[in-house]
């Protein structure tokens, strides 16, 4: 009897965890969509968002499916798995990251290239700088980097310390 109760509790907790994960992905997608609709359309932001437009359109369709069929566990599982796959593709698409870096360099006086040549920031920190320069929010940046939002604040703090040690204009250029 105790084993049955423990199994039920385990399954119930897994369902809650799954629902929270799904909700988290959907919230991030909604935030990306809101950011996209509320941004000031500078050439930089238009170019940056157009790089990820195919992924964002696919995620938008999945959000629609989730809201229509989210109450059925079978469809919710399919949508969540599809979202997870797309998010993983976004995170690992080096070609798009390189394009984004080129756009940032063109619009910000080669700041990523210059920072890379200084050898003070690691690749994760450079990615944070890249996403910040093109205008992604902390939450979107955390999703793109695959880390939690609390880690974003720590990365920003570390970067500010490293950049201030350089005694140069990067701080204003990156953090506004």
Tab-separated table of N, CA and C in Angstrom, residues 56-153:
chain	number	residue	atom	x	y	z
A	56	UNK	N	11.662	31.663	-34.024
A	56	UNK	CA	10.589	32.337	-33.285
A	56	UNK	C	9.224	32.063	-33.901
A	57	UNK	N	9.141	31.993	-35.210
A	57	UNK	CA	7.872	31.660	-35.855
A	57	UNK	C	7.433	30.239	-35.510
A	58	UNK	N	8.399	29.327	-35.490
A	58	UNK	CA	8.093	27.944	-35.134
A	58	UNK	C	7.609	27.851	-33.678
A	59	UNK	N	8.288	28.579	-32.788
A	59	UNK	CA	7.879	28.598	-31.389
A	59	UNK	C	6.499	29.231	-31.215
A	60	UNK	N	6.233	30.254	-31.992
A	60	UNK	CA	4.930	30.916	-31.927
A	60	UNK	C	3.808	29.942	-32.294
A	61	UNK	N	4.030	29.145	-33.328
A	61	UNK	CA	3.034	28.137	-33.721
A	61	UNK	C	2.830	27.119	-32.604
A	62	UNK	N	3.929	26.710	-31.977
A	62	UNK	CA	3.827	25.741	-30.885
A	62	UNK	C	3.072	26.327	-29.688
A	63	UNK	N	3.260	27.623	-29.436
A	63	UNK	CA	2.498	28.269	-28.354
A	63	UNK	C	1.014	28.191	-28.643
A	64	UNK	N	0.653	28.451	-29.879
A	64	UNK	CA	-0.755	28.352	-30.261
A	64	UNK	C	-1.295	26.953	-30.041
A	65	UNK	N	-0.521	25.950	-30.441
A	65	UNK	CA	-0.932	24.559	-30.220
A	65	UNK	C	-1.066	24.255	-28.733
A	66	UNK	N	-0.123	24.765	-27.957
A	66	UNK	CA	-0.162	24.489	-26.527
A	66	UNK	C	-1.409	25.099	-25.895
A	67	UNK	N	-1.717	26.333	-26.272
A	67	UNK	CA	-2.888	26.978	-25.669
A	67	UNK	C	-4.190	26.327	-26.116
A	68	UNK	N	-4.195	25.761	-27.306
A	68	UNK	CA	-5.399	25.072	-27.785
A	68	UNK	C	-5.516	23.687	-27.163
A	69	UNK	N	-4.405	22.945	-27.132
A	69	UNK	CA	-4.436	21.547	-26.692
A	69	UNK	C	-3.668	21.311	-25.395
A	70	UNK	N	-3.310	22.370	-24.682
A	70	UNK	CA	-2.472	22.232	-23.488
A	70	UNK	C	-3.089	21.426	-22.373
A	71	UNK	N	-4.404	21.292	-22.386
A	71	UNK	CA	-5.044	20.548	-21.308
A	71	UNK	C	-4.982	19.037	-21.520
A	72	UNK	N	-4.607	18.618	-22.719
A	72	UNK	CA	-4.455	17.176	-22.947
A	72	UNK	C	-2.981	16.842	-22.793
A	73	UNK	N	-2.691	15.911	-21.933
A	73	UNK	CA	-1.292	15.627	-21.607
A	73	UNK	C	-0.501	15.133	-22.821
A	74	UNK	N	-1.152	14.409	-23.719
A	74	UNK	CA	-0.455	13.887	-24.900
A	74	UNK	C	0.056	15.033	-25.783
A	75	UNK	N	-0.802	16.003	-26.065
A	75	UNK	CA	-0.395	17.146	-26.894
A	75	UNK	C	0.600	18.037	-26.163
A	76	UNK	N	0.382	18.225	-24.867
A	76	UNK	CA	1.304	19.052	-24.090
A	76	UNK	C	2.706	18.461	-24.108
A	77	UNK	N	2.798	17.152	-24.018
A	77	UNK	CA	4.105	16.484	-24.062
A	77	UNK	C	4.765	16.703	-25.418
A	78	UNK	N	3.989	16.560	-26.492
A	78	UNK	CA	4.536	16.765	-27.842
A	78	UNK	C	5.032	18.200	-28.013
A	79	UNK	N	4.208	19.162	-27.583
A	79	UNK	CA	4.574	20.575	-27.735
A	79	UNK	C	5.806	20.891	-26.901
A	80	UNK	N	5.828	20.430	-25.666
A	80	UNK	CA	6.976	20.700	-24.797
A	80	UNK	C	8.250	20.113	-25.375
A	81	UNK	N	8.178	18.910	-25.884
A	81	UNK	CA	9.364	18.291	-26.477
A	81	UNK	C	9.809	19.063	-27.723
A	82	UNK	N	8.860	19.510	-28.523
A	82	UNK	CA	9.205	20.308	-29.709
A	82	UNK	C	9.848	21.625	-29.310
A	83	UNK	N	9.312	22.258	-28.272
A	83	UNK	CA	9.891	23.521	-27.783
A	83	UNK	C	11.305	23.271	-27.281
A	84	UNK	N	11.484	22.209	-26.521
A	84	UNK	CA	12.811	21.876	-25.988
A	84	UNK	C	13.817	21.672	-27.132
A	85	UNK	N	13.402	20.998	-28.187
A	85	UNK	CA	14.281	20.765	-29.343
A	85	UNK	C	14.655	22.088	-30.012
A	86	UNK	N	13.673	22.959	-30.197
A	86	UNK	CA	13.941	24.249	-30.845
A	86	UNK	C	14.861	25.108	-29.986
A	87	UNK	N	14.610	25.139	-28.686
A	87	UNK	CA	15.469	25.912	-27.789
A	87	UNK	C	16.903	25.378	-27.852
A	88	UNK	N	17.060	24.074	-27.872
A	88	UNK	CA	18.401	23.492	-28.002
A	88	UNK	C	19.047	23.873	-29.333
A	89	UNK	N	18.257	23.905	-30.410
A	89	UNK	CA	18.784	24.327	-31.714
A	89	UNK	C	19.245	25.776	-31.666
A	90	UNK	N	18.451	26.631	-31.035
A	90	UNK	CA	18.811	28.051	-30.922
A	90	UNK	C	20.128	28.190	-30.171
A	91	UNK	N	20.250	27.477	-29.068
A	91	UNK	CA	21.460	27.566	-28.239
A	91	UNK	C	22.704	27.085	-28.970
A	92	UNK	N	22.551	26.095	-29.839
A	92	UNK	CA	23.725	25.486	-30.457
A	92	UNK	C	23.968	25.936	-31.893
A	93	UNK	N	23.180	26.852	-32.409
A	93	UNK	CA	23.314	27.285	-33.797
A	93	UNK	C	24.442	28.315	-33.919
A	94	UNK	N	25.656	27.810	-34.048
A	94	UNK	CA	26.846	28.666	-34.109
A	94	UNK	C	26.824	29.619	-35.306
A	95	UNK	N	26.235	29.180	-36.401
A	95	UNK	CA	26.160	30.037	-37.586
A	95	UNK	C	25.352	31.303	-37.288
A	96	UNK	N	24.233	31.141	-36.616
A	96	UNK	CA	23.403	32.301	-36.282
A	96	UNK	C	24.094	33.183	-35.242
A	97	UNK	N	24.799	32.561	-34.310
A	97	UNK	CA	25.525	33.336	-33.308
A	97	UNK	C	26.617	34.162	-33.979
A	98	UNK	N	27.303	33.571	-34.956
A	98	UNK	CA	28.336	34.311	-35.690
A	98	UNK	C	27.733	35.480	-36.481
A	99	UNK	N	26.568	35.257	-37.085
A	99	UNK	CA	25.881	36.346	-37.802
A	99	UNK	C	25.503	37.460	-36.831
A	100	UNK	N	25.009	37.077	-35.668
A	100	UNK	CA	24.642	38.056	-34.658
A	100	UNK	C	25.864	38.855	-34.220
A	101	UNK	N	26.979	38.157	-34.074
A	101	UNK	CA	28.219	38.826	-33.693
A	101	UNK	C	28.668	39.817	-34.772
A	102	UNK	N	28.536	39.430	-36.032
A	102	UNK	CA	28.890	40.343	-37.126
A	102	UNK	C	28.026	41.600	-37.082
A	103	UNK	N	26.734	41.410	-36.844
A	103	UNK	CA	25.821	42.556	-36.776
A	103	UNK	C	26.192	43.470	-35.610
A	104	UNK	N	26.497	42.866	-34.460
A	104	UNK	CA	26.893	43.660	-33.291
A	104	UNK	C	28.182	44.426	-33.574
A	105	UNK	N	29.136	43.763	-34.214
A	105	UNK	CA	30.402	44.429	-34.537
A	105	UNK	C	30.196	45.585	-35.511
A	106	UNK	N	29.354	45.384	-36.508
A	106	UNK	CA	29.094	46.436	-37.495
A	106	UNK	C	28.460	47.653	-36.829
A	107	UNK	N	27.536	47.408	-35.921
A	107	UNK	CA	26.786	48.506	-35.310
A	107	UNK	C	27.431	49.086	-34.055
A	108	UNK	N	28.449	48.421	-33.513
A	108	UNK	CA	29.075	48.892	-32.275
A	108	UNK	C	30.598	48.898	-32.365
A	109	UNK	N	31.106	49.388	-33.462
A	109	UNK	CA	32.536	49.643	-33.590
A	109	UNK	C	33.396	48.430	-33.222
A	110	UNK	N	32.997	47.257	-33.728
A	110	UNK	CA	33.747	46.003	-33.509
A	110	UNK	C	33.972	45.659	-32.032
A	111	UNK	N	32.990	45.945	-31.200
A	111	UNK	CA	33.164	45.754	-29.762
A	111	UNK	C	33.433	44.295	-29.393
A	112	UNK	N	32.765	43.346	-30.013
A	112	UNK	CA	32.991	41.932	-29.671
A	112	UNK	C	34.396	41.511	-30.096
A	113	UNK	N	34.801	41.916	-31.279
A	113	UNK	CA	36.148	41.599	-31.763
A	113	UNK	C	37.204	42.218	-30.851
A	114	UNK	N	36.976	43.474	-30.465
A	114	UNK	CA	37.943	44.150	-29.588
A	114	UNK	C	38.004	43.476	-28.220
A	115	UNK	N	36.844	43.112	-27.672
A	115	UNK	CA	36.830	42.425	-26.377
A	115	UNK	C	37.520	41.065	-26.466
A	116	UNK	N	37.281	40.372	-27.554
A	116	UNK	CA	37.915	39.055	-27.737
A	116	UNK	C	39.441	39.221	-27.791
A	117	UNK	N	39.915	40.283	-28.444
A	117	UNK	CA	41.367	40.494	-28.545
A	117	UNK	C	41.990	40.882	-27.204
A	118	UNK	N	41.189	41.449	-26.290
A	118	UNK	CA	41.700	41.813	-24.957
A	118	UNK	C	41.960	40.578	-24.092
A	119	UNK	N	41.321	39.453	-24.415
A	119	UNK	CA	41.480	38.194	-23.670
A	119	UNK	C	41.148	38.312	-22.185
A	120	UNK	N	40.137	39.107	-21.846
A	120	UNK	CA	39.745	39.213	-20.437
A	120	UNK	C	38.416	38.508	-20.161
A	121	UNK	N	37.620	38.306	-21.207
A	121	UNK	CA	36.324	37.655	-21.039
A	121	UNK	C	36.353	36.259	-21.643
A	122	UNK	N	35.699	35.318	-20.960
A	122	UNK	CA	35.589	33.977	-21.527
A	122	UNK	C	34.430	33.961	-22.541
A	123	UNK	N	34.239	32.843	-23.217
A	123	UNK	CA	33.222	32.764	-24.273
A	123	UNK	C	31.808	32.990	-23.744
A	124	UNK	N	31.520	32.484	-22.548
A	124	UNK	CA	30.188	32.687	-21.962
A	124	UNK	C	29.940	34.181	-21.716
A	125	UNK	N	30.941	34.866	-21.208
A	125	UNK	CA	30.811	36.299	-20.943
A	125	UNK	C	30.685	37.086	-22.249
A	126	UNK	N	31.428	36.660	-23.267
A	126	UNK	CA	31.307	37.322	-24.572
A	126	UNK	C	29.902	37.131	-25.153
A	127	UNK	N	29.327	35.944	-24.966
A	127	UNK	CA	27.962	35.704	-25.428
A	127	UNK	C	26.979	36.616	-24.702
A	128	UNK	N	27.186	36.774	-23.399
A	128	UNK	CA	26.318	37.673	-22.637
A	128	UNK	C	26.409	39.092	-23.208
A	129	UNK	N	27.625	39.549	-23.435
A	129	UNK	CA	27.821	40.890	-23.994
A	129	UNK	C	27.113	41.001	-25.345
A	130	UNK	N	27.266	39.987	-26.171
A	130	UNK	CA	26.638	39.976	-27.487
A	130	UNK	C	25.123	40.130	-27.372
A	131	UNK	N	24.500	39.300	-26.547
A	131	UNK	CA	23.045	39.349	-26.411
A	131	UNK	C	22.585	40.662	-25.786
A	132	UNK	N	23.380	41.226	-24.898
A	132	UNK	CA	23.035	42.512	-24.277
A	132	UNK	C	23.096	43.639	-25.307
A	133	UNK	N	24.145	43.628	-26.107
A	133	UNK	CA	24.321	44.685	-27.106
A	133	UNK	C	23.177	44.707	-28.112
A	134	UNK	N	22.724	43.538	-28.528
A	134	UNK	CA	21.664	43.512	-29.538
A	134	UNK	C	20.277	43.721	-28.938
A	135	UNK	N	20.188	43.767	-27.596
A	135	UNK	CA	18.936	44.164	-26.972
A	135	UNK	C	18.078	43.066	-26.375
A	136	UNK	N	18.606	41.859	-26.194
A	136	UNK	CA	17.825	40.815	-25.557
A	136	UNK	C	17.724	41.092	-24.058
A	137	UNK	N	16.589	40.762	-23.464
A	137	UNK	CA	16.398	40.927	-22.024
A	137	UNK	C	17.236	39.892	-21.279
A	138	UNK	N	17.339	40.074	-19.967
A	138	UNK	CA	18.074	39.113	-19.143
A	138	UNK	C	17.432	37.731	-19.233
A	139	UNK	N	16.118	37.688	-19.253
A	139	UNK	CA	15.423	36.399	-19.321
A	139	UNK	C	15.657	35.717	-20.671
A	140	UNK	N	15.564	36.482	-21.748
A	140	UNK	CA	15.824	35.906	-23.070
A	140	UNK	C	17.274	35.454	-23.170
A	141	UNK	N	18.188	36.255	-22.629
A	141	UNK	CA	19.597	35.901	-22.638
A	141	UNK	C	19.836	34.610	-21.854
A	142	UNK	N	19.169	34.480	-20.708
A	142	UNK	CA	19.341	33.255	-19.922
A	142	UNK	C	18.856	32.039	-20.700
A	143	UNK	N	17.752	32.191	-21.429
A	143	UNK	CA	17.245	31.085	-22.241
A	143	UNK	C	18.223	30.771	-23.371
A	144	UNK	N	18.730	31.791	-24.034
A	144	UNK	CA	19.648	31.579	-25.146
A	144	UNK	C	20.970	30.951	-24.689
A	145	UNK	N	21.377	31.264	-23.463
A	145	UNK	CA	22.635	30.733	-22.948
A	145	UNK	C	22.449	29.434	-22.174
A	146	UNK	N	21.220	29.088	-21.845
A	146	UNK	CA	20.948	27.856	-21.123
A	146	UNK	C	21.300	27.917	-19.651
A	147	UNK	N	21.176	29.102	-19.062
A	147	UNK	CA	21.461	29.271	-17.630
A	147	UNK	C	20.289	30.001	-16.978
A	148	UNK	N	20.232	29.958	-15.648
A	148	UNK	CA	19.112	30.629	-14.985
A	148	UNK	C	19.352	32.135	-14.907
A	149	UNK	N	18.281	32.880	-14.689
A	149	UNK	CA	18.375	34.340	-14.711
A	149	UNK	C	19.238	34.886	-13.578
A	150	UNK	N	19.312	34.178	-12.456
A	150	UNK	CA	20.179	34.628	-11.363
A	150	UNK	C	21.647	34.610	-11.801
A	151	UNK	N	22.010	33.643	-12.615
A	151	UNK	CA	23.384	33.555	-13.107
A	151	UNK	C	23.713	34.728	-14.023
A	152	UNK	N	22.710	35.241	-14.720
A	152	UNK	CA	22.917	36.397	-15.612
A	152	UNK	C	23.406	37.599	-14.814
A	153	UNK	N	22.803	37.842	-13.658
A	153	UNK	CA	23.223	38.969	-12.816
A	153	UNK	C	24.670	38.788	-12.358
